Coordinates of C-alpha atoms in Angstrom, one line a residue:
M1 CA -0.2 0.2 0.4
T2 CA 1.4 3.2 -1.1
S3 CA 1.9 5.4 2.4
P4 CA -0.5 9.7 2.3
S5 CA 2.2 11.5 1.1
F6 CA 2.7 15.6 0.3
H7 CA 2.4 17.4 -3.3
P8 CA 2.3 20.8 -4.4
L9 CA -0.7 21.6 -5.6
T10 CA -1.6 25.3 -7.5
I11 CA -4.6 26.7 -6.4
R12 CA -7.6 27.0 -9.2
E13 CA -10.5 28.8 -7.1
C14 CA -11.8 31.2 -4.5
R15 CA -14.7 30.9 -3.9
R16 CA -16.5 33.4 -1.5
E17 CA -19.1 31.0 -0.6
T18 CA -20.4 32.6 2.8
A19 CA -19.2 35.8 4.2
D20 CA -16.5 33.5 6.6
T21 CA -16.5 30.8 4.1
V22 CA -14.5 30.1 1.3
S23 CA -13.8 27.1 -1.3
I24 CA -10.4 26.2 -3.0
A25 CA -10.5 24.3 -5.9
F26 CA -7.2 22.7 -6.7
D27 CA -5.0 22.2 -10.4
V28 CA -4.1 17.9 -10.1
P29 CA -1.0 17.8 -13.1
A30 CA -1.7 14.6 -15.4
D31 CA 0.8 12.8 -13.6
L32 CA -0.5 12.4 -10.2
A33 CA -4.4 12.6 -11.3
D34 CA -4.5 9.0 -10.0
R35 CA -3.1 9.8 -6.6
F36 CA -5.6 12.3 -5.9
R37 CA -8.8 10.3 -6.9
F38 CA -11.1 10.1 -4.0
V39 CA -14.2 8.7 -2.3
Q40 CA -16.9 10.7 -1.6
G41 CA -16.8 11.6 2.1
Q42 CA -12.1 11.0 2.1
Y43 CA -10.2 15.0 3.0
L44 CA -7.5 16.2 2.5
T45 CA -4.3 17.9 4.3
L46 CA -2.8 21.2 3.4
K47 CA 0.2 22.5 4.6
T48 CA 1.7 25.6 4.4
R49 CA 4.2 28.0 6.2
I50 CA 2.4 31.5 7.8
G51 CA 5.1 33.3 9.6
D52 CA 7.6 30.9 11.4
E53 CA 5.4 27.7 11.5
E54 CA 3.9 24.8 9.8
V55 CA 0.7 24.1 9.4
R56 CA -1.5 21.3 9.2
R57 CA -5.2 21.1 8.9
S58 CA -7.3 18.6 6.9
Y59 CA -10.5 19.6 5.3
S60 CA -13.8 17.9 3.7
I61 CA -13.6 17.2 -0.1
C62 CA -16.9 18.7 -1.0
S63 CA -17.3 18.1 -4.7
G64 CA -18.8 14.3 -6.2
V65 CA -16.7 11.5 -7.7
G66 CA -17.9 13.3 -11.3
D67 CA -17.6 16.9 -10.9
G68 CA -14.5 16.9 -12.3
E69 CA -12.4 18.9 -9.9
L70 CA -10.7 18.8 -6.5
R71 CA -12.3 21.7 -4.2
V72 CA -11.9 21.7 -0.5
A73 CA -14.2 24.0 2.0
V74 CA -12.7 25.8 4.7
K75 CA -14.8 28.2 7.5
K76 CA -13.1 30.6 9.2
V77 CA -12.8 29.6 13.4
D78 CA -12.1 32.3 16.1
G79 CA -8.6 32.3 16.4
G80 CA -7.9 29.7 13.8
L81 CA -4.8 30.4 12.0
F82 CA -4.4 28.1 8.8
S83 CA -8.9 29.1 8.2
T84 CA -7.9 32.6 8.6
H85 CA -5.3 32.8 6.0
A86 CA -7.2 31.0 3.8
N87 CA -10.2 33.9 4.5
Q88 CA -8.1 36.1 4.0
S89 CA -4.8 35.5 2.1
L90 CA -5.4 32.6 -0.2
A91 CA -6.3 33.5 -4.0
P92 CA -5.5 31.7 -7.4
G93 CA -1.8 30.7 -8.1
A94 CA -0.6 30.4 -4.6
V95 CA 0.6 27.1 -4.0
L96 CA 0.0 24.6 -0.8
E97 CA 1.1 21.0 0.2
V98 CA -1.8 18.5 -0.5
M99 CA -1.3 15.1 1.1
T100 CA -3.3 12.4 -1.0
P101 CA -7.1 12.4 0.4
M102 CA -7.7 9.6 2.9
G103 CA -10.6 9.0 5.4
R104 CA -13.6 6.1 5.4
F105 CA -16.5 8.5 5.8
H106 CA -18.3 6.4 3.0
T107 CA -20.2 3.2 2.6
P108 CA -20.3 0.8 -1.8
L109 CA -21.8 1.7 -4.4
S110 CA -23.9 0.5 -7.1
P111 CA -26.0 1.6 -10.3
D112 CA -28.9 -0.8 -9.6
A113 CA -29.2 0.4 -5.8
A114 CA -32.4 1.3 -4.9
R115 CA -31.4 2.9 -1.2
T116 CA -32.6 5.7 1.2
Y117 CA -30.3 7.5 2.4
V118 CA -29.8 10.2 5.3
A119 CA -27.1 12.5 6.1
F120 CA -27.2 15.3 9.5
A121 CA -24.9 18.4 9.7
A122 CA -24.0 21.3 11.3
G123 CA -22.1 24.0 9.6
S124 CA -18.4 23.5 8.1
G125 CA -20.0 19.1 9.0
I126 CA -22.4 19.9 4.8
T127 CA -18.7 19.6 3.1
P128 CA -17.8 15.6 3.4
V129 CA -22.0 15.6 3.3
M130 CA -21.6 17.2 -0.1
S131 CA -19.7 15.6 -1.6
I132 CA -21.3 12.2 -0.8
L133 CA -25.4 13.8 -1.4
K134 CA -23.6 14.5 -5.2
T135 CA -21.7 11.4 -5.9
V136 CA -24.9 9.2 -4.5
L137 CA -27.8 11.2 -6.1
A138 CA -25.3 10.9 -9.7
Q139 CA -24.6 7.0 -8.9
E140 CA -27.7 5.3 -8.3
P141 CA -29.7 6.8 -9.9
K142 CA -32.6 4.7 -7.2
S143 CA -31.8 5.6 -4.4
R144 CA -32.8 9.2 -2.3
F145 CA -31.1 11.8 0.7
V146 CA -32.3 13.5 3.0
L147 CA -30.4 16.4 4.6
V148 CA -31.3 18.2 7.4
Y149 CA -28.7 20.9 7.7
G150 CA -27.9 22.4 10.8
N151 CA -27.3 26.3 10.9
R152 CA -27.5 29.5 12.6
T153 CA -29.3 31.4 10.3
V154 CA -29.8 31.1 6.3
S155 CA -27.3 33.9 5.6
S156 CA -24.8 31.0 7.0
I157 CA -25.9 27.7 4.8
I158 CA -22.5 26.8 2.8
F159 CA -23.5 25.7 -0.4
R160 CA -27.0 27.5 0.0
E161 CA -27.7 28.3 -3.5
E162 CA -25.9 24.5 -5.1
L163 CA -28.0 22.9 -2.3
E164 CA -31.2 24.5 -4.2
D165 CA -30.5 23.5 -7.2
L166 CA -29.8 19.8 -6.5
K167 CA -33.1 19.5 -5.1
N168 CA -34.6 20.9 -8.7
R169 CA -32.6 18.3 -10.7
Y170 CA -32.9 15.2 -8.1
I171 CA -36.6 15.9 -7.7
G172 CA -38.4 13.7 -5.4
R173 CA -35.1 11.9 -4.8
L174 CA -33.6 15.2 -2.5
V175 CA -35.2 16.3 0.4
I176 CA -33.4 18.7 2.7
H177 CA -34.4 20.3 5.7
H178 CA -32.8 23.3 7.4
V179 CA -33.0 23.5 10.4
L180 CA -32.1 27.7 11.8
S181 CA -31.2 28.4 15.3
R182 CA -31.4 32.4 14.8
E183 CA -33.7 32.8 12.8
P184 CA -37.6 32.3 13.0
E185 CA -39.3 29.1 11.5
E186 CA -40.8 29.9 7.6
A187 CA -41.4 28.6 5.6
G188 CA -39.6 25.3 4.3
L189 CA -36.9 26.0 7.4
L190 CA -37.2 24.8 10.8
G191 CA -36.6 26.3 14.2
G192 CA -33.6 25.6 16.9
R193 CA -30.9 22.8 16.9
I194 CA -30.5 19.4 15.8
G195 CA -31.4 16.8 18.2
A196 CA -33.3 14.1 19.6
G197 CA -36.5 15.8 19.3
L198 CA -36.4 16.2 16.0
V199 CA -34.9 13.2 14.6
R200 CA -37.6 12.0 16.3
E201 CA -40.4 13.6 14.7
L202 CA -38.5 13.3 11.6
C203 CA -38.7 9.2 11.9
A204 CA -42.3 9.4 12.9
G205 CA -43.1 10.6 10.0
P206 CA -42.3 9.4 6.4
L207 CA -39.1 8.4 6.7
K208 CA -38.1 5.3 8.9
A209 CA -35.6 4.5 11.0
E210 CA -35.4 0.8 10.4
D211 CA -35.2 1.4 6.4
I212 CA -32.1 4.3 6.6
D213 CA -29.7 1.8 5.0
A214 CA -26.9 4.7 5.7
A215 CA -27.3 8.0 8.0
F216 CA -23.6 10.3 7.7
L217 CA -23.6 12.2 10.5
C218 CA -21.1 15.0 10.5
G219 CA -20.2 18.4 12.8
P220 CA -19.5 18.8 17.3
Q221 CA -19.2 16.3 18.9
P222 CA -22.0 16.9 21.4
M223 CA -24.9 17.4 18.2
V224 CA -23.2 14.1 16.4
E225 CA -24.0 11.9 19.9
E226 CA -26.7 12.8 20.3
V227 CA -28.4 11.7 17.2
R228 CA -26.7 8.9 16.6
D229 CA -27.9 7.7 19.8
A230 CA -31.5 9.3 19.0
L231 CA -31.3 7.1 15.6
A232 CA -30.5 3.7 17.2
A233 CA -32.9 4.4 19.5
C234 CA -35.7 4.6 16.7
G235 CA -34.6 1.4 15.3
T236 CA -31.7 2.4 13.0
P237 CA -29.1 -0.4 12.9
A238 CA -25.8 0.9 14.5
A239 CA -23.6 -0.2 11.3
N240 CA -25.6 2.1 9.5
I241 CA -24.6 5.0 11.6
H242 CA -20.7 6.8 10.0
V243 CA -20.1 10.1 12.0
E244 CA -17.1 12.3 11.8
L245 CA -16.8 14.2 13.9
F246 CA -15.6 18.6 13.3
G247 CA -14.1 19.6 17.2
T248 CA -14.7 17.7 20.0
T249 CA -15.3 18.8 23.6
T250 CA -12.7 17.5 25.7
S251 CA -9.6 19.6 25.6
A252 CA -7.0 17.0 28.0
R253 CA -5.7 14.6 27.4
P254 CA -5.4 11.8 30.1
A255 CA -2.0 10.6 30.8
V256 CA -1.5 6.9 29.8
K257 CA -0.4 4.8 33.1
K258 CA 2.3 1.9 32.3
A259 CA 0.8 -1.0 32.8
A260 CA 1.3 -3.1 36.8
T261 CA 1.8 -6.6 34.3
D262 CA 4.5 -5.1 32.2
T263 CA 8.3 -4.9 32.4
P264 CA 10.1 -3.7 34.5
T265 CA 11.3 -1.6 32.0
D266 CA 11.7 2.2 31.7
A267 CA 11.2 2.8 28.1
A268 CA 10.2 0.7 25.2
T269 CA 11.8 -0.1 22.1
V270 CA 9.6 1.3 19.2
A271 CA 9.9 -0.5 15.2
I272 CA 8.5 2.3 12.7
L273 CA 7.6 0.5 9.9
Q274 CA 6.8 2.4 6.3
D275 CA 6.5 2.1 2.7
G276 CA 8.6 -1.1 3.5
K277 CA 11.0 1.0 5.8
R278 CA 12.1 0.4 9.3
K279 CA 13.1 3.0 11.6
E280 CA 13.7 2.0 15.7
F281 CA 13.7 4.0 18.9
T282 CA 13.4 4.2 22.2
L283 CA 10.4 5.8 24.1
P284 CA 9.0 5.9 27.7
Y285 CA 6.3 4.7 29.1
D286 CA 4.8 7.8 29.8
G287 CA 6.8 9.8 27.8
E288 CA 5.6 11.5 24.3
S289 CA 3.5 9.5 22.2
I290 CA 4.5 7.5 19.3
L291 CA 3.4 10.4 16.3
D292 CA 5.8 12.7 18.8
A293 CA 8.9 10.9 19.3
A294 CA 9.0 8.7 15.4
H295 CA 9.1 12.8 14.2
R296 CA 11.4 13.2 16.3
H297 CA 13.6 10.3 16.0
G298 CA 13.4 11.6 12.0
A299 CA 10.3 9.9 10.8
D300 CA 8.1 11.6 8.6
L301 CA 3.9 10.0 9.4
P302 CA 1.6 11.3 7.7
Y303 CA -1.3 13.6 10.7
S304 CA -3.5 16.5 10.6
C305 CA -5.3 16.8 13.7
K306 CA -3.2 15.1 16.3
S307 CA -5.7 15.1 18.6
G308 CA -7.9 11.8 18.2
V309 CA -10.2 13.2 15.2
C310 CA -9.0 12.7 11.8
C311 CA -7.9 9.5 11.7
T312 CA -4.2 10.5 8.9
C313 CA -2.2 9.6 12.0
R314 CA -4.1 6.2 12.1
A315 CA -1.7 2.3 11.8
R316 CA -1.8 -1.1 13.3
V317 CA 0.4 -2.6 15.7
R318 CA 1.8 -5.6 15.1
E319 CA 3.7 -6.6 18.2
G320 CA 2.9 -5.3 21.7
K321 CA 0.4 -4.1 22.8
V322 CA -0.1 0.7 23.1
E323 CA -3.0 2.6 25.6
M324 CA -5.3 5.1 23.1
A325 CA -5.4 7.8 25.0
E326 CA -8.8 9.5 23.4
N327 CA -10.1 7.8 20.0
Y328 CA -12.9 9.5 18.1
S329 CA -12.5 8.7 15.1
L330 CA -11.8 4.6 15.1
E331 CA -14.6 1.7 14.5
P332 CA -15.0 -1.5 17.4
W333 CA -13.8 -3.8 14.6
E334 CA -10.3 -1.2 14.1
V335 CA -10.1 -1.2 17.6
E336 CA -10.0 -4.9 17.7
A337 CA -8.1 -5.2 14.6
G338 CA -5.2 -4.0 16.2
Y339 CA -5.4 -0.5 14.5
V340 CA -4.4 2.5 16.1
L341 CA -3.9 6.6 16.2
T342 CA -0.8 7.0 16.8
C343 CA -1.5 10.4 17.8
Q344 CA -3.0 9.3 21.5
S345 CA -1.0 6.0 21.7
R346 CA 2.2 5.0 24.4
P347 CA 4.0 1.9 24.9
L348 CA 2.6 -0.6 27.3
T349 CA 4.8 -3.3 26.5
E350 CA 8.7 -3.4 26.0
R351 CA 8.7 -4.0 22.6
V352 CA 6.1 -2.7 20.3
V353 CA 5.4 -2.9 16.1
I354 CA 3.8 -0.3 14.8
D355 CA 3.0 -1.0 10.5
F356 CA 1.7 2.5 8.1
D357 CA 1.6 0.5 5.6
A358 CA -0.8 -1.5 7.0
A359 CA -2.9 1.4 8.1

């Protein structure tokens, strides 16, 4: 398996979507077309220098697979270094280092399938959902899609005009419920916030929870968890519910304690497998994360958020045991199979082998 890698891409277009959101389209050279071929719902990690600091951030691809372009959307965050730079300074012709697409926020598609898809998105959580929605409607002509999209006001709805165009193009197959928290209810618009009550209300109508083939939830952690639990309580199988978090409510990372049954040594020997090569170093059990230690020893491993959310640093434990401080992105089956987030992992045994080629 080819490891994710950065490549310099030139910005083709910067398009203002809302007052605080810009979408950025890249020119992809022909010799990199295969490396940047993406699946709906995936994301790109962007890297640049702002002042003296190297900054990396992950942003979801918002274009459909058949759109013929590679585009992400960046919403300005208060105090956000990269998002402010993107909204205020980036322009066509600028070059960014872009990592090849990653992410598993999607399901396989089939042109003969007749499925029911539902998405709950809030704010910039619409970006991966936009890619999923457009790709599903284009590639599965018998499927239908219900989007519940939460924002503060009408003016803050990202892709508002494009969503209306899609609704008109796919009449009867695409239903959109806009939910606004800071404006009074209007025709076709719901008031309040996306939560369990709204889920129950929708599932009590023509949308039957047990008939949902795939539900995609993307937004702040509290909303995503509340909607996930409500869908499950209404009858949607847990395996059909897919989540992606845009930010978490946990700021402090709990320390990892060395297990009492471990060897009496103070440090573990950690081996990193990447691109067929092996790098070894020692790491104290109560020291930095495996990812940070590997970088300090010269390994060029993929990462972005370093908070257990984006899954860019995902790898597999081939030997030994580690413990993750946080995990917001790995599914239970992945953890069972030995996958870890290396930005959150510290060794628990005297020897640990981490395989990035198996990620």
